[in-house]
Amino acid sequence: MDSIYQEVILHHYKYPKNFGHIHKPTHASHKNNPLCGDDISIEIGAENGTVVRVGFTGSGCALATASASILMEHIKGMRLNDVASLTSENLLALIGVSPSPSRLKCALLPLEVLHSTLSHPLTQ
């Protein structure tokens, strides 16, 4: 992994953006990776089909936490249908790394949780 990307990953791991619960989520989901112990929950607050609030909680390795942090920052202000269209290739480009096959699940878990979140609207 290139050192500049390592620095970005470590920064998002130590100081994750959008970490914590949000006020009045409209969508929420949780998943874990039993192979390495990553455990992530995502909450989205959407208004008129647009993401206006995001938050994630949980614990995980540096790659999973950084990936969640970067992804949450990226989706703020996006239309829900555009968020649903995000692919693993999009996320890997955002985080700027090509993880080894054994770490790929760590990097992609936040995207898996995000897609699940979109299919779990909360009744208010």
GROMACS .gro file of N, CA and C in nm:
model
  372
    1MET      N    1   0.085  -0.117   0.000
    1MET     CA    2   0.000   0.000   0.000
    1MET      C    3   0.090   0.124   0.000
    2ASP      N    4   0.062   0.219  -0.086
    2ASP     CA    5   0.138   0.342  -0.095
    2ASP      C    6   0.128   0.418   0.037
    3SER      N    7   0.238   0.483   0.079
    3SER     CA    8   0.240   0.547   0.211
    3SER      C    9   0.136   0.659   0.225
    4ILE      N   10   0.109   0.734   0.117
    4ILE     CA   11   0.008   0.840   0.127
    4ILE      C   12  -0.130   0.780   0.156
    5TYR      N   13  -0.160   0.665   0.096
    5TYR     CA   14  -0.288   0.601   0.122
    5TYR      C   15  -0.291   0.540   0.261
    6GLN      N   16  -0.177   0.490   0.306
    6GLN     CA   17  -0.170   0.439   0.443
    6GLN      C   18  -0.202   0.551   0.541
    7GLU      N   19  -0.149   0.671   0.514
    7GLU     CA   20  -0.175   0.785   0.602
    7GLU      C   21  -0.323   0.821   0.602
    8VAL      N   22  -0.387   0.819   0.486
    8VAL     CA   23  -0.530   0.850   0.477
    8VAL      C   24  -0.611   0.747   0.556
    9ILE      N   25  -0.578   0.620   0.536
    9ILE     CA   26  -0.649   0.513   0.608
    9ILE      C   27  -0.631   0.529   0.758
   10LEU      N   28  -0.508   0.553   0.803
   10LEU     CA   29  -0.483   0.568   0.946
   10LEU      C   30  -0.554   0.691   1.003
   11HIS      N   31  -0.557   0.799   0.928
   11HIS     CA   32  -0.625   0.920   0.975
   11HIS      C   33  -0.775   0.894   0.993
   12HIS      N   34  -0.838   0.831   0.895
   12HIS     CA   35  -0.981   0.801   0.905
   12HIS      C   36  -1.009   0.697   1.013
   13TYR      N   37  -0.913   0.611   1.040
   13TYR     CA   38  -0.929   0.512   1.148
   13TYR      C   39  -0.923   0.582   1.284
   14LYS      N   40  -0.824   0.671   1.301
   14LYS     CA   41  -0.808   0.739   1.429
   14LYS      C   42  -0.914   0.846   1.452
   15TYR      N   43  -0.954   0.913   1.344
   15TYR     CA   44  -1.049   1.024   1.353
   15TYR      C   45  -1.162   1.004   1.252
   16PRO      N   46  -1.244   0.902   1.272
   16PRO     CA   47  -1.349   0.873   1.173
   16PRO      C   48  -1.451   0.986   1.163
   17LYS      N   49  -1.489   1.017   1.042
   17LYS     CA   50  -1.590   1.119   1.017
   17LYS      C   51  -1.728   1.054   1.024
   18ASN      N   52  -1.823   1.128   1.078
   18ASN     CA   53  -1.962   1.081   1.088
   18ASN      C   54  -1.977   0.959   1.177
   19PHE      N   55  -1.890   0.946   1.277
   19PHE     CA   56  -1.900   0.835   1.370
   19PHE      C   57  -2.000   0.872   1.478
   20GLY      N   58  -2.096   0.786   1.500
   20GLY     CA   59  -2.197   0.807   1.604
   20GLY      C   60  -2.337   0.798   1.546
   21HIS      N   61  -2.433   0.800   1.636
   21HIS     CA   62  -2.573   0.793   1.595
   21HIS      C   63  -2.618   0.929   1.544
   22ILE      N   64  -2.720   0.929   1.459
   22ILE     CA   65  -2.774   1.053   1.407
   22ILE      C   66  -2.914   1.078   1.463
   23HIS      N   67  -2.959   1.201   1.452
   23HIS     CA   68  -3.093   1.240   1.495
   23HIS      C   69  -3.194   1.199   1.388
   24LYS      N   70  -3.296   1.128   1.427
   24LYS     CA   71  -3.406   1.087   1.340
   24LYS      C   72  -3.360   1.015   1.213
   25PRO      N   73  -3.298   0.898   1.229
   25PRO     CA   74  -3.262   0.822   1.108
   25PRO      C   75  -3.388   0.774   1.035
   26THR      N   76  -3.378   0.766   0.905
   26THR     CA   77  -3.488   0.712   0.825
   26THR      C   78  -3.458   0.571   0.776
   27HIS      N   79  -3.331   0.533   0.780
   27HIS     CA   80  -3.286   0.400   0.737
   27HIS      C   81  -3.173   0.356   0.830
   28ALA      N   82  -3.168   0.226   0.859
   28ALA     CA   83  -3.061   0.175   0.945
   28ALA      C   84  -3.038   0.026   0.918
   29SER      N   85  -2.915  -0.016   0.937
   29SER     CA   86  -2.883  -0.158   0.924
   29SER      C   87  -2.750  -0.186   0.995
   30HIS      N   88  -2.724  -0.313   1.014
   30HIS     CA   89  -2.605  -0.358   1.085
   30HIS      C   90  -2.556  -0.488   1.024
   31LYS      N   91  -2.426  -0.502   1.012
   31LYS     CA   92  -2.367  -0.629   0.967
   31LYS      C   93  -2.231  -0.644   1.034
   32ASN      N   94  -2.184  -0.767   1.033
   32ASN     CA   95  -2.048  -0.790   1.083
   32ASN      C   96  -1.975  -0.887   0.992
   33ASN      N   97  -1.846  -0.891   1.012
   33ASN     CA   98  -1.759  -0.983   0.940
   33ASN      C   99  -1.703  -1.079   1.045
   34PRO      N  100  -1.759  -1.198   1.056
   34PRO     CA  101  -1.715  -1.291   1.161
   34PRO      C  102  -1.571  -1.338   1.145
   35LEU      N  103  -1.514  -1.323   1.026
   35LEU     CA  104  -1.377  -1.368   1.005
   35LEU      C  105  -1.275  -1.282   1.079
   36CYS      N  106  -1.301  -1.151   1.087
   36CYS     CA  107  -1.203  -1.066   1.154
   36CYS      C  108  -1.263  -0.982   1.267
   37GLY      N  109  -1.394  -0.989   1.286
   37GLY     CA  110  -1.456  -0.919   1.397
   37GLY      C  111  -1.507  -0.779   1.366
   38ASP      N  112  -1.497  -0.734   1.242
   38ASP     CA  113  -1.552  -0.603   1.207
   38ASP      C  114  -1.703  -0.604   1.231
   39ASP      N  115  -1.754  -0.496   1.287
   39ASP     CA  116  -1.895  -0.487   1.325
   39ASP      C  117  -1.939  -0.343   1.299
   40ILE      N  118  -2.026  -0.321   1.200
   40ILE     CA  119  -2.061  -0.185   1.160
   40ILE      C  120  -2.212  -0.169   1.147
   41SER      N  121  -2.261  -0.058   1.200
   41SER     CA  122  -2.400  -0.016   1.183
   41SER      C  123  -2.399   0.118   1.112
   42ILE      N  124  -2.495   0.138   1.023
   42ILE     CA  125  -2.506   0.264   0.950
   42ILE      C  126  -2.648   0.317   0.965
   43GLU      N  127  -2.657   0.447   0.987
   43GLU     CA  128  -2.785   0.517   0.992
   43GLU      C  129  -2.782   0.628   0.887
   44ILE      N  130  -2.893   0.643   0.817
   44ILE     CA  131  -2.908   0.749   0.718
   44ILE      C  132  -3.033   0.829   0.753
   45GLY      N  133  -3.023   0.958   0.740
   45GLY     CA  134  -3.140   1.045   0.749
   45GLY      C  135  -3.162   1.104   0.611
   46ALA      N  136  -3.272   1.067   0.548
   46ALA     CA  137  -3.300   1.115   0.413
   46ALA      C  138  -3.422   1.208   0.415
   47GLU      N  139  -3.415   1.309   0.331
   47GLU     CA  140  -3.527   1.400   0.312
   47GLU      C  141  -3.545   1.421   0.163
   48ASN      N  142  -3.666   1.401   0.114
   48ASN     CA  143  -3.696   1.418  -0.028
   48ASN      C  144  -3.602   1.339  -0.118
   49GLY      N  145  -3.567   1.217  -0.073
   49GLY     CA  146  -3.484   1.129  -0.155
   49GLY      C  147  -3.336   1.161  -0.155
   50THR      N  148  -3.293   1.250  -0.065
   50THR     CA  149  -3.152   1.290  -0.058
   50THR      C  150  -3.098   1.261   0.082
   51VAL      N  151  -2.975   1.212   0.089
   51VAL     CA  152  -2.908   1.186   0.217
   51VAL      C  153  -2.870   1.320   0.279
   52VAL      N  154  -2.925   1.348   0.397
   52VAL     CA  155  -2.891   1.473   0.466
   52VAL      C  156  -2.815   1.449   0.597
   53ARG      N  157  -2.827   1.330   0.653
   53ARG     CA  158  -2.754   1.294   0.775
   53ARG      C  159  -2.703   1.152   0.760
   54VAL      N  160  -2.581   1.128   0.805
   54VAL     CA  161  -2.525   0.993   0.803
   54VAL      C  162  -2.447   0.971   0.931
   55GLY      N  163  -2.444   0.847   0.973
   55GLY     CA  164  -2.364   0.812   1.088
   55GLY      C  165  -2.336   0.663   1.087
   56PHE      N  166  -2.223   0.627   1.145
   56PHE     CA  167  -2.193   0.485   1.160
   56PHE      C  168  -2.136   0.462   1.297
   57THR      N  169  -2.158   0.342   1.348
   57THR     CA  170  -2.104   0.301   1.476
   57THR      C  171  -2.049   0.161   1.461
   58GLY      N  172  -1.977   0.119   1.561
   58GLY     CA  173  -1.923  -0.016   1.561
   58GLY      C  174  -1.774  -0.015   1.583
   59SER      N  175  -1.718  -0.131   1.563
   59SER     CA  176  -1.574  -0.145   1.579
   59SER      C  177  -1.521  -0.230   1.464
   60GLY      N  178  -1.397  -0.206   1.431
   60GLY     CA  179  -1.339  -0.282   1.323
   60GLY      C  180  -1.193  -0.249   1.305
   61CYS      N  181  -1.133  -0.319   1.214
   61CYS     CA  182  -0.993  -0.295   1.182
   61CYS      C  183  -0.980  -0.158   1.116
   62ALA      N  184  -0.857  -0.113   1.098
   62ALA     CA  185  -0.832   0.018   1.039
   62ALA      C  186  -0.896   0.031   0.902
   63LEU      N  187  -0.888  -0.072   0.821
   63LEU     CA  188  -0.940  -0.066   0.685
   63LEU      C  189  -1.093  -0.055   0.684
   64ALA      N  190  -1.161  -0.133   0.765
   64ALA     CA  191  -1.308  -0.128   0.770
   64ALA      C  192  -1.356   0.006   0.824
   65THR      N  193  -1.294   0.055   0.930
   65THR     CA  194  -1.335   0.182   0.989
   65THR      C  195  -1.309   0.298   0.894
   66ALA      N  196  -1.191   0.300   0.834
   66ALA     CA  197  -1.158   0.407   0.738
   66ALA      C  198  -1.250   0.402   0.618
   67SER      N  199  -1.279   0.284   0.570
   67SER     CA  200  -1.368   0.269   0.456
   67SER      C  201  -1.507   0.324   0.489
   68ALA      N  202  -1.557   0.295   0.608
   68ALA     CA  203  -1.688   0.347   0.650
   68ALA      C  204  -1.684   0.499   0.660
   69SER      N  205  -1.579   0.552   0.718
   69SER     CA  206  -1.565   0.697   0.734
   69SER      C  207  -1.564   0.767   0.598
   70ILE      N  208  -1.485   0.717   0.507
   70ILE     CA  209  -1.474   0.776   0.373
   70ILE      C  210  -1.606   0.764   0.299
   71LEU      N  211  -1.670   0.649   0.309
   71LEU     CA  212  -1.797   0.627   0.240
   71LEU      C  213  -1.906   0.719   0.295
   72MET      N  214  -1.914   0.733   0.427
   72MET     CA  215  -2.016   0.820   0.485
   72MET      C  216  -1.997   0.964   0.440
   73GLU      N  217  -1.875   1.009   0.435
   73GLU     CA  218  -1.847   1.145   0.390
   73GLU      C  219  -1.888   1.163   0.244
   74HIS      N  220  -1.866   1.061   0.164
   74HIS     CA  221  -1.896   1.067   0.021
   74HIS      C  222  -2.046   1.074  -0.009
   75ILE      N  223  -2.127   1.004   0.070
   75ILE     CA  224  -2.270   0.994   0.033
   75ILE      C  225  -2.354   1.112   0.082
   76LYS      N  226  -2.299   1.195   0.169
   76LYS     CA  227  -2.377   1.311   0.217
   76LYS      C  228  -2.415   1.397   0.098
   77GLY      N  229  -2.543   1.426   0.087
   77GLY     CA  230  -2.592   1.509  -0.022
   77GLY      C  231  -2.629   1.433  -0.149
   78MET      N  232  -2.602   1.303  -0.151
   78MET     CA  233  -2.636   1.223  -0.270
   78MET      C  234  -2.782   1.181  -0.268
   79ARG      N  235  -2.837   1.157  -0.384
   79ARG     CA  236  -2.971   1.100  -0.398
   79ARG      C  237  -2.964   0.953  -0.356
   80LEU      N  238  -3.069   0.903  -0.294
   80LEU     CA  239  -3.070   0.764  -0.247
   80LEU      C  240  -3.049   0.665  -0.362
   81ASN      N  241  -3.107   0.693  -0.478
   81ASN     CA  242  -3.089   0.599  -0.590
   81ASN      C  243  -2.944   0.599  -0.639
   82ASP      N  244  -2.873   0.712  -0.627
   82ASP     CA  245  -2.731   0.714  -0.664
   82ASP      C  246  -2.647   0.639  -0.561
   83VAL      N  247  -2.685   0.651  -0.435
   83VAL     CA  248  -2.616   0.576  -0.329
   83VAL      C  249  -2.633   0.427  -0.354
   84ALA      N  250  -2.753   0.386  -0.391
   84ALA     CA  251  -2.781   0.244  -0.416
   84ALA      C  252  -2.699   0.190  -0.533
   85SER      N  253  -2.657   0.279  -0.622
   85SER     CA  254  -2.581   0.237  -0.740
   85SER      C  255  -2.431   0.226  -0.715
   86LEU      N  256  -2.385   0.266  -0.598
   86LEU     CA  257  -2.241   0.258  -0.570
   86LEU      C  258  -2.194   0.113  -0.573
   87THR      N  259  -2.078   0.092  -0.633
   87THR     CA  260  -2.022  -0.043  -0.647
   87THR      C  261  -1.896  -0.059  -0.564
   88SER      N  262  -1.851  -0.181  -0.553
   88SER     CA  263  -1.725  -0.206  -0.483
   88SER      C  264  -1.610  -0.133  -0.551
   89GLU      N  265  -1.613  -0.125  -0.683
   89GLU     CA  266  -1.509  -0.052  -0.755
   89GLU      C  267  -1.511   0.096  -0.717
   90ASN      N  268  -1.631   0.153  -0.702
   90ASN     CA  269  -1.642   0.293  -0.659
   90ASN      C  270  -1.578   0.313  -0.522
   91LEU      N  271  -1.610   0.223  -0.429
   91LEU     CA  272  -1.556   0.237  -0.294
   91LEU      C  273  -1.405   0.220  -0.292
   92LEU      N  274  -1.354   0.121  -0.363
   92LEU     CA  275  -1.209   0.101  -0.365
   92LEU      C  276  -1.138   0.223  -0.425
   93ALA      N  277  -1.200   0.286  -0.525
   93ALA     CA  278  -1.142   0.408  -0.581
   93ALA      C  279  -1.144   0.521  -0.479
   94LEU      N  280  -1.252   0.530  -0.401
   94LEU     CA  281  -1.262   0.634  -0.299
   94LEU      C  282  -1.156   0.619  -0.191
   95ILE      N  283  -1.135   0.495  -0.146
   95ILE     CA  284  -1.038   0.476  -0.038
   95ILE      C  285  -0.895   0.471  -0.089
   96GLY      N  286  -0.880   0.451  -0.220
   96GLY     CA  287  -0.748   0.461  -0.280
   96GLY      C  288  -0.654   0.345  -0.255
   97VAL      N  289  -0.708   0.230  -0.220
   97VAL     CA  290  -0.622   0.114  -0.197
   97VAL      C  291  -0.679  -0.007  -0.270
   98SER      N  292  -0.592  -0.101  -0.296
   98SER     CA  293  -0.632  -0.231  -0.350
   98SER      C  294  -0.594  -0.335  -0.245
   99PRO      N  295  -0.685  -0.364  -0.154
   99PRO     CA  296  -0.651  -0.456  -0.046
   99PRO      C  297  -0.627  -0.598  -0.098
  100SER      N  298  -0.552  -0.671  -0.019
  100SER     CA  299  -0.527  -0.811  -0.052
  100SER      C  300  -0.660  -0.886  -0.046
  101PRO      N  301  -0.668  -1.001  -0.111
  101PRO     CA  302  -0.793  -1.078  -0.108
  101PRO      C  303  -0.844  -1.105   0.035
  102SER      N  304  -0.753  -1.125   0.127
  102SER     CA  305  -0.795  -1.153   0.265
  102SER      C  306  -0.851  -1.029   0.335
  103ARG      N  307  -0.819  -0.910   0.287
  103ARG     CA  308  -0.867  -0.785   0.348
  103ARG      C  309  -0.980  -0.719   0.270
  104LEU      N  310  -1.013  -0.775   0.154
  104LEU     CA  311  -1.116  -0.716   0.070
  104LEU      C  312  -1.250  -0.707   0.142
  105LYS      N  313  -1.286  -0.811   0.215
  105LYS     CA  314  -1.413  -0.812   0.289
  105LYS      C  315  -1.415  -0.699   0.392
  106CYS      N  316  -1.302  -0.670   0.453
  106CYS     CA  317  -1.293  -0.560   0.550
  106CYS      C  318  -1.323  -0.427   0.483
  107ALA      N  319  -1.263  -0.405   0.367
  107ALA     CA  320  -1.281  -0.278   0.296
  107ALA      C  321  -1.423  -0.261   0.245
  108LEU      N  322  -1.486  -0.371   0.206
  108LEU     CA  323  -1.617  -0.363   0.142
  108LEU      C  324  -1.735  -0.379   0.238
  109LEU      N  325  -1.709  -0.417   0.363
  109LEU     CA  326  -1.819  -0.434   0.459
  109LEU      C  327  -1.905  -0.307   0.472
  110PRO      N  328  -1.846  -0.188   0.481
  110PRO     CA  329  -1.932  -0.069   0.490
  110PRO      C  330  -2.027  -0.053   0.371
  111LEU      N  331  -1.984  -0.087   0.253
  111LEU     CA  332  -2.071  -0.078   0.136
  111LEU      C  333  -2.184  -0.180   0.145
  112GLU      N  334  -2.151  -0.300   0.193
  112GLU     CA  335  -2.253  -0.403   0.212
  112GLU      C  336  -2.358  -0.356   0.313
  113VAL      N  337  -2.311  -0.295   0.422
  113VAL     CA  338  -2.404  -0.244   0.523
  113VAL      C  339  -2.487  -0.129   0.465
  114LEU      N  340  -2.422  -0.043   0.388
  114LEU     CA  341  -2.493   0.070   0.327
  114LEU      C  342  -2.606   0.022   0.237
  115HIS      N  343  -2.578  -0.075   0.152
  115HIS     CA  344  -2.682  -0.128   0.064
  115HIS      C  345  -2.796  -0.190   0.145
  116SER      N  346  -2.762  -0.259   0.253
  116SER     CA  347  -2.864  -0.315   0.340
  116SER      C  348  -2.946  -0.204   0.407
  117THR      N  349  -2.877  -0.098   0.447
  117THR     CA  350  -2.944   0.016   0.511
  117THR      C  351  -3.052   0.075   0.422
  118LEU      N  352  -3.021   0.087   0.294
  118LEU     CA  353  -3.117   0.145   0.200
  118LEU      C  354  -3.243   0.061   0.188
  119SER      N  355  -3.230  -0.068   0.211
  119SER     CA  356  -3.348  -0.155   0.202
  119SER      C  357  -3.417  -0.175   0.337
  120HIS      N  358  -3.375  -0.097   0.437
  120HIS     CA  359  -3.437  -0.107   0.570
  120HIS      C  360  -3.484   0.030   0.619
  121PRO      N  361  -3.588   0.084   0.554
  121PRO     CA  362  -3.642   0.211   0.605
  121PRO      C  363  -3.707   0.190   0.741
  122LEU      N  364  -3.695   0.289   0.825
  122LEU     CA  365  -3.754   0.283   0.958
  122LEU      C  366  -3.890   0.351   0.956
  123THR      N  367  -3.983   0.299   1.033
  123THR     CA  368  -4.112   0.367   1.047
  123THR      C  369  -4.098   0.470   1.157
  124GLN      N  370  -4.145   0.587   1.133
  124GLN     CA  371  -4.125   0.696   1.230
  124GLN      C  372  -4.250   0.719   1.312
   0.00000   0.00000   0.00000
